[in-house]
Coordinates of C-alpha atoms in Angstrom, one line a residue:
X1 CA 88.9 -20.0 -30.7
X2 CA 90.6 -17.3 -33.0
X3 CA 93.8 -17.6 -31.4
X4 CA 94.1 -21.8 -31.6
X5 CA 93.2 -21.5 -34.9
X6 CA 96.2 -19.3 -36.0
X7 CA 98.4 -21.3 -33.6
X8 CA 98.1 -24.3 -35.1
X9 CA 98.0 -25.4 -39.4
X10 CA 94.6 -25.4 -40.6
X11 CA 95.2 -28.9 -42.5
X12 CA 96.6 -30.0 -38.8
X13 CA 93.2 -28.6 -37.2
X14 CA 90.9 -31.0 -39.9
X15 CA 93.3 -33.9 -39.6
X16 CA 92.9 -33.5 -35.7
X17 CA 89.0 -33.1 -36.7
X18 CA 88.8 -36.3 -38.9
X19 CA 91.0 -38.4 -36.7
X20 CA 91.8 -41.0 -39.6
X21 CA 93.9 -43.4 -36.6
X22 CA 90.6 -43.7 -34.7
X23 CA 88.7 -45.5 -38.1
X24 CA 90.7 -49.1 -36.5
X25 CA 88.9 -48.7 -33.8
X26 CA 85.6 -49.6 -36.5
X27 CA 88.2 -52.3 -38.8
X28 CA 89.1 -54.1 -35.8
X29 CA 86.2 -55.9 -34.7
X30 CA 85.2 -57.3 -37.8
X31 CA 89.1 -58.7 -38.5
X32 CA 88.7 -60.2 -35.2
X33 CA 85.3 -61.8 -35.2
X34 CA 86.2 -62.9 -39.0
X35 CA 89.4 -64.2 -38.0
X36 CA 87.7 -66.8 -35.1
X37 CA 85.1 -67.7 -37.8
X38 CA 88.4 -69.0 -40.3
X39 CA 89.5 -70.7 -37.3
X40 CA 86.6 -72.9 -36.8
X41 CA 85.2 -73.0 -40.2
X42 CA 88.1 -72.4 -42.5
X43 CA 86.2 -70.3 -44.4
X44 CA 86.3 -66.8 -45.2
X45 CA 84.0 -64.7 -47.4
X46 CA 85.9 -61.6 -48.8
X47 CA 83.4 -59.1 -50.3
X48 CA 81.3 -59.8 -47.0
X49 CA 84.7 -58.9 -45.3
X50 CA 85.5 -55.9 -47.1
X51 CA 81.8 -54.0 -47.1
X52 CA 81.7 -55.0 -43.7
X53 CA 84.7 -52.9 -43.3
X54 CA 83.4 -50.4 -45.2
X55 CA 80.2 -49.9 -43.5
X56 CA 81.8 -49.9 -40.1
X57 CA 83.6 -46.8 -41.1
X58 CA 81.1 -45.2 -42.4
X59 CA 78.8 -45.8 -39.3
X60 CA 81.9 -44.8 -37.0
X61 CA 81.9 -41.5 -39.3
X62 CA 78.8 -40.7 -38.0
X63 CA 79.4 -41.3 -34.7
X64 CA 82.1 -39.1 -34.5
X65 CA 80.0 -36.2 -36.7
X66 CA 76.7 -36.8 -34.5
X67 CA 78.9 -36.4 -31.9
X68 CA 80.5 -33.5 -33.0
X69 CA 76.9 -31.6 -33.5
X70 CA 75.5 -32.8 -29.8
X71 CA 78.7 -32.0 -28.1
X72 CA 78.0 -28.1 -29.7
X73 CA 74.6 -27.9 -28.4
X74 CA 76.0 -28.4 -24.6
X75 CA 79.2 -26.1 -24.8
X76 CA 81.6 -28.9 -23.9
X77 CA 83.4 -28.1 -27.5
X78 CA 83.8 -24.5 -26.9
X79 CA 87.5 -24.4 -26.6
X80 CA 87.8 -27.4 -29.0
X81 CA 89.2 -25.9 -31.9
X82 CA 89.1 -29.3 -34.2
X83 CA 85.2 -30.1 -33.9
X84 CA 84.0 -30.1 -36.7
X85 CA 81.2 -27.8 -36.1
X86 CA 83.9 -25.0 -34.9
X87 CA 86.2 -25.8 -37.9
X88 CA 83.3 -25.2 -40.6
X89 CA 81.0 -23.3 -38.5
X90 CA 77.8 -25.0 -40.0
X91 CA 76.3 -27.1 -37.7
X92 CA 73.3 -28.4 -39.7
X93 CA 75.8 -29.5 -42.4
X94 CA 77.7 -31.7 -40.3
X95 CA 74.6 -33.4 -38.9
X96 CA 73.4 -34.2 -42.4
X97 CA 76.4 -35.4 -43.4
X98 CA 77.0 -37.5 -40.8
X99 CA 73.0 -39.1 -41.6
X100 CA 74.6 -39.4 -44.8
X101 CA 77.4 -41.8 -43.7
X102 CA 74.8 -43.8 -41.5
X103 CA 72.7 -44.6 -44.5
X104 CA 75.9 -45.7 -46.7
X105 CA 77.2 -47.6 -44.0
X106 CA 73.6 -49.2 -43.1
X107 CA 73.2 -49.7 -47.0
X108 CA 76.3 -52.1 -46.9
X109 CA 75.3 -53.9 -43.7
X110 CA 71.5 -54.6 -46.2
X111 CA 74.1 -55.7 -48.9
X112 CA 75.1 -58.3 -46.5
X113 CA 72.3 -59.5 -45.0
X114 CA 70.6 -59.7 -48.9
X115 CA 73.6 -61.8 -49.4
X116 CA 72.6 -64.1 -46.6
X117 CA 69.1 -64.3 -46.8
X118 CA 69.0 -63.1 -42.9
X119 CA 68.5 -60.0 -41.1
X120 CA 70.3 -60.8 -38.2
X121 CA 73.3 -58.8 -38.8
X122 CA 71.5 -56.0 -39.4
X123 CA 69.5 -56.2 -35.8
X124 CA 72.6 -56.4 -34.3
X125 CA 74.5 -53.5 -36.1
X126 CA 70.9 -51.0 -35.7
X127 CA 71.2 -52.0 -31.8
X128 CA 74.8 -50.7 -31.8
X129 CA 73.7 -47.5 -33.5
X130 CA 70.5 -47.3 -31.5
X131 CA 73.3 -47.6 -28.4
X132 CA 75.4 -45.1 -30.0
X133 CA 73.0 -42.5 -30.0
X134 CA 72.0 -43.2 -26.8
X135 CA 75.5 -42.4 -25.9
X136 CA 76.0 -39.4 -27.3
X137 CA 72.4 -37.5 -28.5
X138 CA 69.5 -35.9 -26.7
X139 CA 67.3 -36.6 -24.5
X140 CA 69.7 -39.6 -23.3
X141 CA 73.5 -38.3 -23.6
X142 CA 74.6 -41.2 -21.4
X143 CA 77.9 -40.2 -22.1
X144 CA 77.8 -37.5 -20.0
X145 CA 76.5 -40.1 -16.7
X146 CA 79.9 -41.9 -17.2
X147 CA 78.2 -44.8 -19.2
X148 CA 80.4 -44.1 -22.0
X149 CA 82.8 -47.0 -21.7
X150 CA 80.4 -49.8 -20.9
X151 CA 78.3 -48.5 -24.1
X152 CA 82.0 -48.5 -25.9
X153 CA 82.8 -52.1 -24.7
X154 CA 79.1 -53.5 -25.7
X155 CA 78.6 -51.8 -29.5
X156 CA 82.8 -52.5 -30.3
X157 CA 83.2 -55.5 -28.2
X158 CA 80.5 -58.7 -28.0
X159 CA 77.9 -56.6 -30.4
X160 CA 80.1 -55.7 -33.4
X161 CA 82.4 -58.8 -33.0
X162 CA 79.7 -61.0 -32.7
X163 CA 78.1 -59.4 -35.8
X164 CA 81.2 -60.0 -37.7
X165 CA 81.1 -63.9 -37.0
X166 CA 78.2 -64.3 -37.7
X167 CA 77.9 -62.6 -41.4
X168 CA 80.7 -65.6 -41.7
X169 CA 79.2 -68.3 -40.6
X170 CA 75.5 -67.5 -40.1
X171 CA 76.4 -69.0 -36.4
X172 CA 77.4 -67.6 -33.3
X173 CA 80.8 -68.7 -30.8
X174 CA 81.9 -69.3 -27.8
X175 CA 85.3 -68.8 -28.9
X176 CA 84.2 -65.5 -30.8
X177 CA 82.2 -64.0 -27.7
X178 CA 85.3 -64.4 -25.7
X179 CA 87.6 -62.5 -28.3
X180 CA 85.0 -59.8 -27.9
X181 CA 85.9 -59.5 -24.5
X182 CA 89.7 -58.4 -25.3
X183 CA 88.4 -56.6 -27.9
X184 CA 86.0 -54.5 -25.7
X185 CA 88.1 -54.0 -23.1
X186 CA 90.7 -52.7 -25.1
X187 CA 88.5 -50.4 -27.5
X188 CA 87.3 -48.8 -24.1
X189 CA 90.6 -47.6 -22.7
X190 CA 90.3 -45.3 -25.8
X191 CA 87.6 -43.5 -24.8
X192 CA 88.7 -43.4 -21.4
X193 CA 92.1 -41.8 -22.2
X194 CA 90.4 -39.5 -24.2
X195 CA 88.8 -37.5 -21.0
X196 CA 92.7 -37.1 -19.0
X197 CA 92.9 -33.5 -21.0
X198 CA 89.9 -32.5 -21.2
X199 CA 88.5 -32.8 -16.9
X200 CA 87.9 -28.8 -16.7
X201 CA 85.5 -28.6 -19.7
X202 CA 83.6 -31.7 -18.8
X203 CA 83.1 -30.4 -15.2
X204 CA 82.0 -26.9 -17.0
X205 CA 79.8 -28.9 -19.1
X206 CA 78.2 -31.2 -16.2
X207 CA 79.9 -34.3 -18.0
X208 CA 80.6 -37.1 -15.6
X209 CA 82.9 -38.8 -17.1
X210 CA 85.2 -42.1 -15.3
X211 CA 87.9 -39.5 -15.0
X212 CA 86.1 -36.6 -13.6
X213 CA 84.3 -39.1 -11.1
X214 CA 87.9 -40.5 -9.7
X215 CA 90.6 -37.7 -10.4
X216 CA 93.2 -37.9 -13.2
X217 CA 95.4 -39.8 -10.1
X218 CA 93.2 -42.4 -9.3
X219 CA 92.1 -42.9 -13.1
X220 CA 95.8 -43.4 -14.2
X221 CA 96.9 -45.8 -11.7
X222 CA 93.4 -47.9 -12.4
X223 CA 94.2 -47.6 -16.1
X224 CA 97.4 -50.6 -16.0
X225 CA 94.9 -53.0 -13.8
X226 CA 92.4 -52.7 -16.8
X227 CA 94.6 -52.5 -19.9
X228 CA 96.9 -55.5 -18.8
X229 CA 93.9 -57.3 -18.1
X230 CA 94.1 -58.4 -21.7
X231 CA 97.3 -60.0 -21.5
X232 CA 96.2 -62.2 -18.6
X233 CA 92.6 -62.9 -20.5
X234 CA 94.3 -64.0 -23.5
X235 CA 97.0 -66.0 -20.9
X236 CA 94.0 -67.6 -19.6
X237 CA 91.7 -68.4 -22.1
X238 CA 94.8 -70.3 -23.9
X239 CA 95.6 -72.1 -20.7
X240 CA 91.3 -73.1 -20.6
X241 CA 91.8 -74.5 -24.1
X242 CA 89.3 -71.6 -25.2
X243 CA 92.2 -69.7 -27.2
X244 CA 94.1 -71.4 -29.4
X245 CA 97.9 -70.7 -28.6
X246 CA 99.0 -68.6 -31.5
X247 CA 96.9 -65.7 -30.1
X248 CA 99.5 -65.8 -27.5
X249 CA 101.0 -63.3 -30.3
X250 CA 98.9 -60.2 -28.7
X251 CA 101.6 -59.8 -26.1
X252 CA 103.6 -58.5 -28.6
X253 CA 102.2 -55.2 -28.1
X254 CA 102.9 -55.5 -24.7
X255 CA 104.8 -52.4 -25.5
X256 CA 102.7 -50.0 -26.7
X257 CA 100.5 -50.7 -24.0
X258 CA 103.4 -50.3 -21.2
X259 CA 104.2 -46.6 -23.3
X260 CA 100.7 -45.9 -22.5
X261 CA 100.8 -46.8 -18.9
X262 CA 103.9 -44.7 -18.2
X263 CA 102.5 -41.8 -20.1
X264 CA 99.1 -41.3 -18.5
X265 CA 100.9 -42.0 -15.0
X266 CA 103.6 -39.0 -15.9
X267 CA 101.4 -37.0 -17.2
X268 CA 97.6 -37.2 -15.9
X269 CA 97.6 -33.9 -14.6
X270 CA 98.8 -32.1 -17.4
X271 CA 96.2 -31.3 -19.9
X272 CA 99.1 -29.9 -22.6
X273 CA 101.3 -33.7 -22.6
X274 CA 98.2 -36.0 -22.2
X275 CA 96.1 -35.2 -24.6
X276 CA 98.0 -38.0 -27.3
X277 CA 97.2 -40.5 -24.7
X278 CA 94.4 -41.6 -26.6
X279 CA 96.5 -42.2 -30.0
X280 CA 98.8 -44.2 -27.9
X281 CA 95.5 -46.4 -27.0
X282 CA 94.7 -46.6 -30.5
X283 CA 98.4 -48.1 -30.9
X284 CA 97.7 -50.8 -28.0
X285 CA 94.2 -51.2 -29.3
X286 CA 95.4 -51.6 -33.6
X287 CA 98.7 -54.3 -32.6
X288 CA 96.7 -55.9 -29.8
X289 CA 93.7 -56.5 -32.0
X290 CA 95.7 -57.1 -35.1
X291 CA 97.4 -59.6 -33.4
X292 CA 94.9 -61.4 -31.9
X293 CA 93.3 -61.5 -35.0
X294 CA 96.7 -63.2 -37.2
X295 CA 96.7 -65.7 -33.9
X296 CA 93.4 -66.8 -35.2
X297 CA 94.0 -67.2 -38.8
X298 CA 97.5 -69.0 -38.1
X299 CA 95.6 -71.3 -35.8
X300 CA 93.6 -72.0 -38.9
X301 CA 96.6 -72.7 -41.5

């Protein structure tokens, strides 16, 4: 722990810690389930929008700080030198301030549903943080049974897209649910990539993770069947009519997910080189969702 510390620039540690690229990965479900609704209704509500926003982040905030405080109580972090817990050494102030973000962000997703009249939203968003915890805390820690990706693809893909459509419209989609798919899929491969580096300290810590059950091998060469899987989703769903044929404009980032593919393949069993493989998901994940999302709205126009 001493030793990683001097290594490496304390701001570089707490930037590592805070992981500002990951806070798409909250932004990107609303812009696409509010981009479907403009679609069909050619409406759009901004300050709904933008404290949706808002209160994603801060709920993702606490994700990542919860998860943070559990991951120290089961000695998976030890060699982690950017958890937060390591970094300040205060364990009980990361968890309260991670409660902290929950309430802010849970505050704006009230805000909302005042707005409306309707507590719908805020059922879904408290079933995604119910399904969060579930993931991460005590007595549950489904995370460590390998459950960790479906949970990802539920809360970030049909649960917070569909929440975003419907703060909208105050309706739900056919067109929006299958969005979520893509969305899902692809906010998933993020958490996935995230275990390639990290295999010996999840065995250590009795975490089953995807990539501990298969091998780094067998996990890399699964990992293009599931990404590109977005590509041909999106291909189909505009050939069924379901899409509208601007969204063809998420194959753009085609390359960032192909970057992805040949890393993870080169590197999978090098804990060093692989452990950026989950920024370069974020990249497919931010231009494939962005994308999608301008596909939408051009649709509209």
């Amino acid at each position: 722990m001493t030793t990683k510390l001097i290594e490496y620039p304390n701001t570089k540690l707490w930037m590592a810690a805070i992981k500002p690229p990951m806070y798409s990965v909250a932004i990107m479900p609303i812009w696409v389930g509010s981009a479907v609704a403009f679609a069909e209704t050619k409406y759009f509500h901004p300050a709904v929008f933008s404290t949706f926003i808002a209160a994603a982040i801060f709920i993702l905030a606490w994700e990542n700080l919860s998860n943070d405080v559990f991951d120290s109580e089961t000695g998976i972090d030890k060699n982690k030198a950017h958890s937060l817990v390591n970094l300040t050494g205060n364990k009980s102030f990361i968890f309260w301030l991670g409660n902290l973000f929950l309430a802010l962000g849970l505050l704006g997703i009230l805000a909302i549903a005042w707005w409306q009249q309707d507590l719908t939203v805020v059922g879904i968003i408290l079933l995604c943080c119910v399904l969060g915890y579930m993931y991460q805390g005590p007595p549950f820690r489904l995370g460590y049974q390998g459950l960790g990706e479906i949970i990802c693809f539920i809360c970030f893909g049909p649960l917070a897209v569909a929440a975003a459509y419907y703060s909208q419209t105050q309706s739900w989609s056919l067109m929006s649910l299958a969005a979520s798919v893509i969305v899902g899929i692809v906010t998933s491969l993020i958490l996935f990539c995230s275990h390639f580096h990290q295999v010996k300290d999840d065995l250590a810590a009795g975490k089953r993770s995807p990539i501990v059950r298969m091998g780094t091998k067998r996990s890399a060469q699964l990992l293009p069947w599931v990404g590109g899987s977005i590509y041909v989703i999106v291909g189909l769903f505009v050939i069924l009519g379901i899409f509208p044929v601007w969204t063809l404009l998420s194959l753009l980032s085609l390359p960032y997910a192909l970057k992805l593919f040949r890393h993870v393949w080169e590197y999978h069993n090098q804990p060093e080189k692989v452990s950026n493989c989950k920024f370069l998901a974020v990249e497919m994940h931010f231009w494939s969702s962005l994308l999608l999302g301008l596909g939408f709205m051009l649709a509209a126009s």
